[in-house]
């Protein structure tokens, strides 16, 4: 007994759907909502997540798993319109007073004015390594991919696969490097109008609330994930000539603050890792 062509096409469709769900990211499976009640939502069968902020509260989520090295990708679409005073934080962090942390923070702005992407790196509980950037696109119109490549040699921050920041392992200069504390992924949307927009001068316009940011297509490539075989590039990843060129392009045209050039802030001398931060 054979299949009719109708039965055959139904079978093909069902198989195709099974493959698609197996490979699509699922927020229900990988993340927990940690605060903000109904303000944080997973929907479309776990393929989309949204965080929102109103006058009463923001919201947040965290990964179920911890990660130690890997490549972590997430697509975000940030709060549109007048988002001044709102901050969307997306970061990896371990726990405790000597924690390590890799930070992306998106500082909202008035309609038509650019977001600031604020980044920082904590090692053994010590941060103070801020770098800030404008983006070369409007991060509220579409989803864009924000990634971290973390291996024992370096940490690379990427936006749509363009490296924007490189933190090299500088243990030989006495700078601790994140390498034994596993990190979870966290994100939250909150109100920071006491400092975020022009140092707190522009206040959140609550008549525009709720403010909402969206997440999709989470991917984690680690040495234990099943897809690591085809995506193990992160383990050895160093910047090739083309990536270095793109990193220089970002740093030249879009970087608005770099702790490594802030001589006023470090009158005793710049932090040691700044010496090998040349690309
Ligand atoms: C908001 O826009 C102003 C004017 O372009 C800019 O100076 C500022 O850096 C932007 N970002 C924030 C978070 O204030």
PDB file of C-alpha atoms and ligand atoms in Angstrom:
ATOM      1  CA  UNK A   1       0.000   0.000   0.000  1.00  0.00           C
ATOM      2  CA  UNK A   2       1.564   3.289  -1.105  1.00  0.00           C
ATOM      3  CA  UNK A   3       0.920   6.882  -0.139  1.00  0.00           C
ATOM      4  CA  UNK A   4      -1.324   9.040  -2.243  1.00  0.00           C
ATOM      5  CA  UNK A   5       0.341  12.241  -3.333  1.00  0.00           C
ATOM      6  CA  UNK A   6      -1.871  14.087  -0.811  1.00  0.00           C
ATOM      7  CA  UNK A   7      -0.762  11.825   2.046  1.00  0.00           C
ATOM      8  CA  UNK A   8       2.789  12.162   0.889  1.00  0.00           C
ATOM      9  CA  UNK A   9       2.709  15.958   0.934  1.00  0.00           C
ATOM     10  CA  UNK A  10       1.102  15.963   4.397  1.00  0.00           C
ATOM     11  CA  UNK A  11       3.867  13.656   5.632  1.00  0.00           C
ATOM     12  CA  UNK A  12       6.563  15.891   4.159  1.00  0.00           C
ATOM     13  CA  UNK A  13       4.966  18.939   5.742  1.00  0.00           C
ATOM     14  CA  UNK A  14       4.757  17.277   9.172  1.00  0.00           C
ATOM     15  CA  UNK A  15       8.398  16.190   8.967  1.00  0.00           C
ATOM     16  CA  UNK A  16       9.462  19.676   7.901  1.00  0.00           C
ATOM     17  CA  UNK A  17       7.616  21.170  10.858  1.00  0.00           C
ATOM     18  CA  UNK A  18       9.264  18.731  13.256  1.00  0.00           C
ATOM     19  CA  UNK A  19      12.697  19.694  11.978  1.00  0.00           C
ATOM     20  CA  UNK A  20      11.829  23.397  12.216  1.00  0.00           C
ATOM     21  CA  UNK A  21      10.653  23.181  15.839  1.00  0.00           C
ATOM     22  CA  UNK A  22      13.645  21.098  16.831  1.00  0.00           C
ATOM     23  CA  UNK A  23      16.063  23.740  15.610  1.00  0.00           C
ATOM     24  CA  UNK A  24      14.131  26.906  16.489  1.00  0.00           C
ATOM     25  CA  UNK A  25      15.004  28.506  19.795  1.00  0.00           C
ATOM     26  CA  UNK A  26      12.412  28.112  22.468  1.00  0.00           C
ATOM     27  CA  UNK A  27      12.269  30.598  25.297  1.00  0.00           C
ATOM     28  CA  UNK A  28      10.112  28.296  27.445  1.00  0.00           C
ATOM     29  CA  UNK A  29      12.859  25.707  27.306  1.00  0.00           C
ATOM     30  CA  UNK A  30      15.868  27.977  27.895  1.00  0.00           C
ATOM     31  CA  UNK A  31      14.667  30.888  30.059  1.00  0.00           C
ATOM     32  CA  UNK A  32      12.646  31.804  33.148  1.00  0.00           C
ATOM     33  CA  UNK A  33      10.841  35.056  33.725  1.00  0.00           C
ATOM     34  CA  UNK A  34      12.212  36.364  36.981  1.00  0.00           C
ATOM     35  CA  UNK A  35      10.317  39.564  37.706  1.00  0.00           C
ATOM     36  CA  UNK A  36       7.683  41.980  36.469  1.00  0.00           C
ATOM     37  CA  UNK A  37       4.721  39.520  36.410  1.00  0.00           C
ATOM     38  CA  UNK A  38       2.630  39.943  33.241  1.00  0.00           C
ATOM     39  CA  UNK A  39       5.086  42.552  31.919  1.00  0.00           C
ATOM     40  CA  UNK A  40       7.343  39.739  30.690  1.00  0.00           C
ATOM     41  CA  UNK A  41       5.826  37.355  28.152  1.00  0.00           C
ATOM     42  CA  UNK A  42       6.812  34.399  26.035  1.00  0.00           C
ATOM     43  CA  UNK A  43       4.623  33.788  23.010  1.00  0.00           C
ATOM     44  CA  UNK A  44       4.384  32.330  19.481  1.00  0.00           C
ATOM     45  CA  UNK A  45       5.076  28.911  20.949  1.00  0.00           C
ATOM     46  CA  UNK A  46       8.147  30.214  22.771  1.00  0.00           C
ATOM     47  CA  UNK A  47       9.759  31.824  19.729  1.00  0.00           C
ATOM     48  CA  UNK A  48       9.259  35.382  20.908  1.00  0.00           C
ATOM     49  CA  UNK A  49       9.728  37.037  24.248  1.00  0.00           C
ATOM     50  CA  UNK A  50       8.848  40.572  25.270  1.00  0.00           C
ATOM     51  CA  UNK A  51       9.722  42.674  28.280  1.00  0.00           C
ATOM     52  CA  UNK A  52       7.841  45.799  29.201  1.00  0.00           C
ATOM     53  CA  UNK A  53       8.104  48.663  31.599  1.00  0.00           C
ATOM     54  CA  UNK A  54       5.366  50.831  33.047  1.00  0.00           C
ATOM     55  CA  UNK A  55       5.246  53.324  35.875  1.00  0.00           C
ATOM     56  CA  UNK A  56       4.889  50.548  38.454  1.00  0.00           C
ATOM     57  CA  UNK A  57       7.624  48.134  37.369  1.00  0.00           C
ATOM     58  CA  UNK A  58      10.017  46.864  34.740  1.00  0.00           C
ATOM     59  CA  UNK A  59      10.579  43.170  34.021  1.00  0.00           C
ATOM     60  CA  UNK A  60      13.280  40.612  33.405  1.00  0.00           C
ATOM     61  CA  UNK A  61      14.290  37.071  32.575  1.00  0.00           C
ATOM     62  CA  UNK A  62      17.281  34.781  33.003  1.00  0.00           C
ATOM     63  CA  UNK A  63      18.591  31.613  31.417  1.00  0.00           C
ATOM     64  CA  UNK A  64      17.950  28.276  33.063  1.00  0.00           C
ATOM     65  CA  UNK A  65      21.452  27.117  32.169  1.00  0.00           C
ATOM     66  CA  UNK A  66      24.864  28.453  33.025  1.00  0.00           C
ATOM     67  CA  UNK A  67      27.535  28.799  30.363  1.00  0.00           C
ATOM     68  CA  UNK A  68      31.306  28.600  30.568  1.00  0.00           C
ATOM     69  CA  UNK A  69      32.751  29.701  27.222  1.00  0.00           C
ATOM     70  CA  UNK A  70      30.808  29.630  23.994  1.00  0.00           C
ATOM     71  CA  UNK A  71      29.129  31.816  21.459  1.00  0.00           C
ATOM     72  CA  UNK A  72      25.831  33.341  22.558  1.00  0.00           C
ATOM     73  CA  UNK A  73      23.552  35.070  20.025  1.00  0.00           C
ATOM     74  CA  UNK A  74      20.315  36.901  20.724  1.00  0.00           C
ATOM     75  CA  UNK A  75      18.199  39.092  18.488  1.00  0.00           C
ATOM     76  CA  UNK A  76      16.683  42.190  20.082  1.00  0.00           C
ATOM     77  CA  UNK A  77      14.291  44.842  18.868  1.00  0.00           C
ATOM     78  CA  UNK A  78      14.451  47.761  21.251  1.00  0.00           C
ATOM     79  CA  UNK A  79      11.797  50.087  22.666  1.00  0.00           C
ATOM     80  CA  UNK A  80      10.618  52.308  19.808  1.00  0.00           C
ATOM     81  CA  UNK A  81       9.508  55.935  19.805  1.00  0.00           C
ATOM     82  CA  UNK A  82      10.286  58.057  22.813  1.00  0.00           C
ATOM     83  CA  UNK A  83      12.325  55.614  24.898  1.00  0.00           C
ATOM     84  CA  UNK A  84      14.310  58.235  26.834  1.00  0.00           C
ATOM     85  CA  UNK A  85      15.039  57.117  30.386  1.00  0.00           C
ATOM     86  CA  UNK A  86      14.531  53.415  29.650  1.00  0.00           C
ATOM     87  CA  UNK A  87      17.418  50.965  29.800  1.00  0.00           C
ATOM     88  CA  UNK A  88      17.399  47.505  28.255  1.00  0.00           C
ATOM     89  CA  UNK A  89      20.166  45.493  29.884  1.00  0.00           C
ATOM     90  CA  UNK A  90      21.349  42.260  28.287  1.00  0.00           C
ATOM     91  CA  UNK A  91      24.280  40.545  29.976  1.00  0.00           C
ATOM     92  CA  UNK A  92      26.067  37.417  31.098  1.00  0.00           C
ATOM     93  CA  UNK A  93      27.030  37.189  34.731  1.00  0.00           C
ATOM     94  CA  UNK A  94      28.255  34.777  37.362  1.00  0.00           C
ATOM     95  CA  UNK A  95      27.310  35.215  41.005  1.00  0.00           C
ATOM     96  CA  UNK A  96      28.899  36.585  44.156  1.00  0.00           C
ATOM     97  CA  UNK A  97      31.218  39.408  45.134  1.00  0.00           C
ATOM     98  CA  UNK A  98      34.000  38.297  42.785  1.00  0.00           C
ATOM     99  CA  UNK A  99      31.699  37.720  39.841  1.00  0.00           C
ATOM    100  CA  UNK A 100      32.540  38.091  36.163  1.00  0.00           C
ATOM    101  CA  UNK A 101      30.180  39.930  33.865  1.00  0.00           C
ATOM    102  CA  UNK A 102      29.859  40.813  30.185  1.00  0.00           C
ATOM    103  CA  UNK A 103      27.414  43.692  29.644  1.00  0.00           C
ATOM    104  CA  UNK A 104      25.365  45.228  26.888  1.00  0.00           C
ATOM    105  CA  UNK A 105      23.082  48.072  27.993  1.00  0.00           C
ATOM    106  CA  UNK A 106      20.914  49.983  25.563  1.00  0.00           C
ATOM    107  CA  UNK A 107      20.106  53.500  26.688  1.00  0.00           C
ATOM    108  CA  UNK A 108      16.894  54.818  25.121  1.00  0.00           C
ATOM    109  CA  UNK A 109      16.445  58.307  23.745  1.00  0.00           C
ATOM    110  CA  UNK A 110      13.887  60.796  22.481  1.00  0.00           C
ATOM    111  CA  UNK A 111      12.245  59.854  19.160  1.00  0.00           C
ATOM    112  CA  UNK A 112      14.728  60.336  16.353  1.00  0.00           C
ATOM    113  CA  UNK A 113      17.750  60.611  18.657  1.00  0.00           C
ATOM    114  CA  UNK A 114      20.241  57.734  18.774  1.00  0.00           C
ATOM    115  CA  UNK A 115      20.383  54.990  21.356  1.00  0.00           C
ATOM    116  CA  UNK A 116      23.672  54.509  23.168  1.00  0.00           C
ATOM    117  CA  UNK A 117      25.051  51.000  23.442  1.00  0.00           C
ATOM    118  CA  UNK A 118      26.908  50.944  26.741  1.00  0.00           C
ATOM    119  CA  UNK A 119      29.257  47.986  27.350  1.00  0.00           C
ATOM    120  CA  UNK A 120      31.279  46.875  30.351  1.00  0.00           C
ATOM    121  CA  UNK A 121      33.400  43.928  31.519  1.00  0.00           C
ATOM    122  CA  UNK A 122      33.722  42.758  35.110  1.00  0.00           C
ATOM    123  CA  UNK A 123      36.413  40.324  36.163  1.00  0.00           C
ATOM    124  CA  UNK A 124      36.653  39.080  39.753  1.00  0.00           C
ATOM    125  CA  UNK A 125      34.081  41.687  40.824  1.00  0.00           C
ATOM    126  CA  UNK A 126      35.852  44.650  39.252  1.00  0.00           C
ATOM    127  CA  UNK A 127      34.302  46.605  36.398  1.00  0.00           C
ATOM    128  CA  UNK A 128      35.050  50.204  35.405  1.00  0.00           C
ATOM    129  CA  UNK A 129      35.764  49.143  31.837  1.00  0.00           C
ATOM    130  CA  UNK A 130      33.054  51.049  29.997  1.00  0.00           C
ATOM    131  CA  UNK A 131      32.946  51.571  26.275  1.00  0.00           C
ATOM    132  CA  UNK A 132      29.986  53.277  24.594  1.00  0.00           C
ATOM    133  CA  UNK A 133      28.851  53.306  20.993  1.00  0.00           C
ATOM    134  CA  UNK A 134      26.232  54.682  18.690  1.00  0.00           C
ATOM    135  CA  UNK A 135      24.813  52.083  16.306  1.00  0.00           C
ATOM    136  CA  UNK A 136      24.920  52.346  12.501  1.00  0.00           C
ATOM    137  CA  UNK A 137      21.191  51.519  12.236  1.00  0.00           C
ATOM    138  CA  UNK A 138      17.970  52.196  14.102  1.00  0.00           C
ATOM    139  CA  UNK A 139      17.793  49.322  16.643  1.00  0.00           C
ATOM    140  CA  UNK A 140      14.040  49.831  17.137  1.00  0.00           C
ATOM    141  CA  UNK A 141      12.925  49.193  13.531  1.00  0.00           C
ATOM    142  CA  UNK A 142      14.083  45.594  13.169  1.00  0.00           C
ATOM    143  CA  UNK A 143      15.647  42.765  15.094  1.00  0.00           C
ATOM    144  CA  UNK A 144      19.456  42.818  15.197  1.00  0.00           C
ATOM    145  CA  UNK A 145      21.812  40.175  16.525  1.00  0.00           C
ATOM    146  CA  UNK A 146      23.947  40.905  19.588  1.00  0.00           C
ATOM    147  CA  UNK A 147      26.586  38.277  20.320  1.00  0.00           C
ATOM    148  CA  UNK A 148      29.348  37.349  22.682  1.00  0.00           C
ATOM    149  CA  UNK A 149      32.177  35.042  21.682  1.00  0.00           C
ATOM    150  CA  UNK A 150      33.901  33.879  24.842  1.00  0.00           C
ATOM    151  CA  UNK A 151      36.913  31.593  24.778  1.00  0.00           C
ATOM    152  CA  UNK A 152      40.013  31.369  26.999  1.00  0.00           C
ATOM    153  CA  UNK A 153      41.944  33.812  24.795  1.00  0.00           C
ATOM    154  CA  UNK A 154      39.416  36.628  24.477  1.00  0.00           C
ATOM    155  CA  UNK A 155      35.922  37.969  24.666  1.00  0.00           C
ATOM    156  CA  UNK A 156      34.477  39.551  21.531  1.00  0.00           C
ATOM    157  CA  UNK A 157      31.287  41.658  21.530  1.00  0.00           C
ATOM    158  CA  UNK A 158      29.514  41.641  18.148  1.00  0.00           C
ATOM    159  CA  UNK A 159      26.584  43.450  16.581  1.00  0.00           C
ATOM    160  CA  UNK A 160      25.185  41.757  13.464  1.00  0.00           C
ATOM    161  CA  UNK A 161      28.456  39.837  13.304  1.00  0.00           C
ATOM    162  CA  UNK A 162      30.561  42.998  13.289  1.00  0.00           C
ATOM    163  CA  UNK A 163      32.967  43.026  16.236  1.00  0.00           C
ATOM    164  CA  UNK A 164      32.595  46.200  18.303  1.00  0.00           C
ATOM    165  CA  UNK A 165      34.757  45.364  21.285  1.00  0.00           C
ATOM    166  CA  UNK A 166      37.601  43.017  22.104  1.00  0.00           C
ATOM    167  CA  UNK A 167      38.730  42.076  25.612  1.00  0.00           C
ATOM    168  CA  UNK A 168      41.912  40.055  25.332  1.00  0.00           C
ATOM    169  CA  UNK A 169      43.136  37.740  28.023  1.00  0.00           C
ATOM    170  CA  UNK A 170      45.705  39.896  29.866  1.00  0.00           C
ATOM    171  CA  UNK A 171      46.473  37.531  32.738  1.00  0.00           C
ATOM    172  CA  UNK A 172      50.162  37.863  31.906  1.00  0.00           C
ATOM    173  CA  UNK A 173      49.801  41.534  32.936  1.00  0.00           C
ATOM    174  CA  UNK A 174      47.981  40.609  36.152  1.00  0.00           C
ATOM    175  CA  UNK A 175      44.457  41.276  34.872  1.00  0.00           C
ATOM    176  CA  UNK A 176      42.016  38.489  35.807  1.00  0.00           C
ATOM    177  CA  UNK A 177      40.131  36.865  32.922  1.00  0.00           C
ATOM    178  CA  UNK A 178      36.730  35.144  33.202  1.00  0.00           C
ATOM    179  CA  UNK A 179      37.523  31.462  32.911  1.00  0.00           C
ATOM    180  CA  UNK A 180      36.219  29.447  35.869  1.00  0.00           C
ATOM    181  CA  UNK A 181      32.902  30.959  36.861  1.00  0.00           C
ATOM    182  CA  UNK A 182      29.962  29.870  34.704  1.00  0.00           C
ATOM    183  CA  UNK A 183      27.547  32.638  33.778  1.00  0.00           C
ATOM    184  CA  UNK A 184      23.835  32.892  33.230  1.00  0.00           C
ATOM    185  CA  UNK A 185      22.243  35.145  30.629  1.00  0.00           C
ATOM    186  CA  UNK A 186      20.069  37.948  32.011  1.00  0.00           C
ATOM    187  CA  UNK A 187      17.974  40.693  30.545  1.00  0.00           C
ATOM    188  CA  UNK A 188      15.821  43.404  32.019  1.00  0.00           C
ATOM    189  CA  UNK A 189      13.978  46.523  31.006  1.00  0.00           C
ATOM    190  CA  UNK A 190      13.918  49.210  33.649  1.00  0.00           C
ATOM    191  CA  UNK A 191      13.663  52.917  34.288  1.00  0.00           C
ATOM    192  CA  UNK A 192      16.942  54.782  34.773  1.00  0.00           C
ATOM    193  CA  UNK A 193      15.904  58.336  34.060  1.00  0.00           C
ATOM    194  CA  UNK A 194      18.030  59.472  36.972  1.00  0.00           C
ATOM    195  CA  UNK A 195      21.158  58.886  34.834  1.00  0.00           C
ATOM    196  CA  UNK A 196      20.589  57.300  31.424  1.00  0.00           C
ATOM    197  CA  UNK A 197      19.618  60.043  29.002  1.00  0.00           C
ATOM    198  CA  UNK A 198      22.086  62.930  28.984  1.00  0.00           C
ATOM    199  CA  UNK A 199      23.040  62.225  32.557  1.00  0.00           C
ATOM    200  CA  UNK A 200      19.448  62.283  33.853  1.00  0.00           C
ATOM    201  CA  UNK A 201      18.378  65.543  32.194  1.00  0.00           C
ATOM    202  CA  UNK A 202      15.691  63.881  30.041  1.00  0.00           C
ATOM    203  CA  UNK A 203      12.937  62.160  32.023  1.00  0.00           C
ATOM    204  CA  UNK A 204      10.851  59.139  31.048  1.00  0.00           C
ATOM    205  CA  UNK A 205       7.560  60.160  29.409  1.00  0.00           C
ATOM    206  CA  UNK A 206       5.118  57.851  31.211  1.00  0.00           C
ATOM    207  CA  UNK A 207       2.280  58.881  28.885  1.00  0.00           C
ATOM    208  CA  UNK A 208       4.059  56.642  26.306  1.00  0.00           C
ATOM    209  CA  UNK A 209       4.116  53.599  28.642  1.00  0.00           C
ATOM    210  CA  UNK A 210       4.155  50.638  28.507  1.00  0.00           C
ATOM    211  CA  UNK A 211       7.582  50.494  26.827  1.00  0.00           C
ATOM    212  CA  UNK A 212       8.320  47.151  25.167  1.00  0.00           C
ATOM    213  CA  UNK A 213      11.423  45.344  23.849  1.00  0.00           C
ATOM    214  CA  UNK A 214      11.355  42.047  21.910  1.00  0.00           C
ATOM    215  CA  UNK A 215      13.683  39.024  21.782  1.00  0.00           C
ATOM    216  CA  UNK A 216      13.988  36.111  19.389  1.00  0.00           C
ATOM    217  CA  UNK A 217      16.377  33.547  17.859  1.00  0.00           C
ATOM    218  CA  UNK A 218      18.476  32.808  20.919  1.00  0.00           C
ATOM    219  CA  UNK A 219      21.400  30.513  20.066  1.00  0.00           C
ATOM    220  CA  UNK A 220      24.104  29.171  22.334  1.00  0.00           C
ATOM    221  CA  UNK A 221      27.040  27.291  20.864  1.00  0.00           C
ATOM    222  CA  UNK A 222      29.020  25.605  23.588  1.00  0.00           C
ATOM    223  CA  UNK A 223      31.353  22.655  23.726  1.00  0.00           C
ATOM    224  CA  UNK A 224      28.491  20.533  25.044  1.00  0.00           C
ATOM    225  CA  UNK A 225      25.660  21.632  22.773  1.00  0.00           C
ATOM    226  CA  UNK A 226      24.610  19.179  20.103  1.00  0.00           C
ATOM    227  CA  UNK A 227      25.229  21.688  17.352  1.00  0.00           C
ATOM    228  CA  UNK A 228      28.749  22.466  18.503  1.00  0.00           C
ATOM    229  CA  UNK A 229      30.303  20.285  15.844  1.00  0.00           C
ATOM    230  CA  UNK A 230      29.217  22.495  12.974  1.00  0.00           C
ATOM    231  CA  UNK A 231      29.603  25.695  14.974  1.00  0.00           C
ATOM    232  CA  UNK A 232      32.784  25.267  16.922  1.00  0.00           C
ATOM    233  CA  UNK A 233      34.503  28.240  15.280  1.00  0.00           C
ATOM    234  CA  UNK A 234      34.067  30.270  18.473  1.00  0.00           C
ATOM    235  CA  UNK A 235      36.533  28.040  20.353  1.00  0.00           C
ATOM    236  CA  UNK A 236      39.502  29.223  18.359  1.00  0.00           C
ATOM    237  CA  UNK A 237      38.061  32.443  17.107  1.00  0.00           C
ATOM    238  CA  UNK A 238      40.484  35.278  16.747  1.00  0.00           C
ATOM    239  CA  UNK A 239      39.808  38.291  14.649  1.00  0.00           C
ATOM    240  CA  UNK A 240      40.971  37.872  11.082  1.00  0.00           C
ATOM    241  CA  UNK A 241      42.166  40.842   9.027  1.00  0.00           C
ATOM    242  CA  UNK A 242      38.681  41.669   7.812  1.00  0.00           C
ATOM    243  CA  UNK A 243      37.160  41.554  11.330  1.00  0.00           C
ATOM    244  CA  UNK A 244      39.959  43.742  12.656  1.00  0.00           C
ATOM    245  CA  UNK A 245      39.231  46.232   9.893  1.00  0.00           C
ATOM    246  CA  UNK A 246      35.552  46.267  10.840  1.00  0.00           C
ATOM    247  CA  UNK A 247      36.366  46.658  14.521  1.00  0.00           C
ATOM    248  CA  UNK A 248      38.553  49.660  13.682  1.00  0.00           C
ATOM    249  CA  UNK A 249      35.718  51.067  11.554  1.00  0.00           C
ATOM    250  CA  UNK A 250      33.299  50.835  14.521  1.00  0.00           C
ATOM    251  CA  UNK A 251      35.832  52.255  16.962  1.00  0.00           C
ATOM    252  CA  UNK A 252      36.673  55.150  14.656  1.00  0.00           C
ATOM    253  CA  UNK A 253      33.131  56.099  13.632  1.00  0.00           C
ATOM    254  CA  UNK A 254      30.763  54.962  16.369  1.00  0.00           C
ATOM    255  CA  UNK A 255      32.650  54.778  19.648  1.00  0.00           C
ATOM    256  CA  UNK A 256      31.744  57.687  21.916  1.00  0.00           C
ATOM    257  CA  UNK A 257      33.483  56.670  25.133  1.00  0.00           C
ATOM    258  CA  UNK A 258      36.449  54.433  25.869  1.00  0.00           C
ATOM    259  CA  UNK A 259      37.812  54.001  29.397  1.00  0.00           C
ATOM    260  CA  UNK A 260      41.159  53.163  27.818  1.00  0.00           C
ATOM    261  CA  UNK A 261      41.564  56.747  26.589  1.00  0.00           C
ATOM    262  CA  UNK A 262      40.138  58.449  29.686  1.00  0.00           C
ATOM    263  CA  UNK A 263      43.394  59.763  31.138  1.00  0.00           C
ATOM    264  CA  UNK A 264      41.541  62.125  33.488  1.00  0.00           C
ATOM    265  CA  UNK A 265      39.781  59.246  35.138  1.00  0.00           C
ATOM    266  CA  UNK A 266      42.969  57.257  35.679  1.00  0.00           C
ATOM    267  CA  UNK A 267      45.563  59.838  36.718  1.00  0.00           C
ATOM    268  CA  UNK A 268      47.785  57.061  38.131  1.00  0.00           C
ATOM    269  CA  UNK A 269      47.885  55.430  34.673  1.00  0.00           C
ATOM    270  CA  UNK A 270      45.485  53.522  32.454  1.00  0.00           C
ATOM    271  CA  UNK A 271      44.427  49.984  33.442  1.00  0.00           C
ATOM    272  CA  UNK A 272      47.068  47.463  32.282  1.00  0.00           C
ATOM    273  CA  UNK A 273      44.822  45.697  29.744  1.00  0.00           C
ATOM    274  CA  UNK A 274      44.553  48.966  27.810  1.00  0.00           C
ATOM    275  CA  UNK A 275      48.152  48.467  26.657  1.00  0.00           C
ATOM    276  CA  UNK A 276      47.225  45.474  24.542  1.00  0.00           C
ATOM    277  CA  UNK A 277      43.853  46.705  23.351  1.00  0.00           C
ATOM    278  CA  UNK A 278      45.200  47.834  19.959  1.00  0.00           C
ATOM    279  CA  UNK A 279      43.577  46.110  17.024  1.00  0.00           C
TER     280      UNK A 279
HETATM  281  C1  LIG B   1      20.448  61.030  22.772  1.00  0.00           C
HETATM  282  O1  LIG B   1      20.563  61.963  21.729  1.00  0.00           O
HETATM  283  C2  LIG B   1      21.456  63.032  21.986  1.00  0.00           C
HETATM  284  C3  LIG B   1      21.368  64.031  20.833  1.00  0.00           C
HETATM  285  O2  LIG B   1      21.712  63.436  19.606  1.00  0.00           O
HETATM  286  C4  LIG B   1      22.855  62.483  22.186  1.00  0.00           C
HETATM  287  O3  LIG B   1      23.751  63.533  22.545  1.00  0.00           O
HETATM  288  C5  LIG B   1      22.850  61.411  23.283  1.00  0.00           C
HETATM  289  O4  LIG B   1      24.136  60.816  23.355  1.00  0.00           O
HETATM  290  C6  LIG B   1      21.806  60.349  22.960  1.00  0.00           C
HETATM  291  N1  LIG B   1      21.754  59.228  23.908  1.00  0.00           N
HETATM  292  C7  LIG B   1      21.454  59.303  25.203  1.00  0.00           C
HETATM  293  C8  LIG B   1      21.304  58.024  25.935  1.00  0.00           C
HETATM  294  O5  LIG B   1      21.308  60.350  25.786  1.00  0.00           O
END
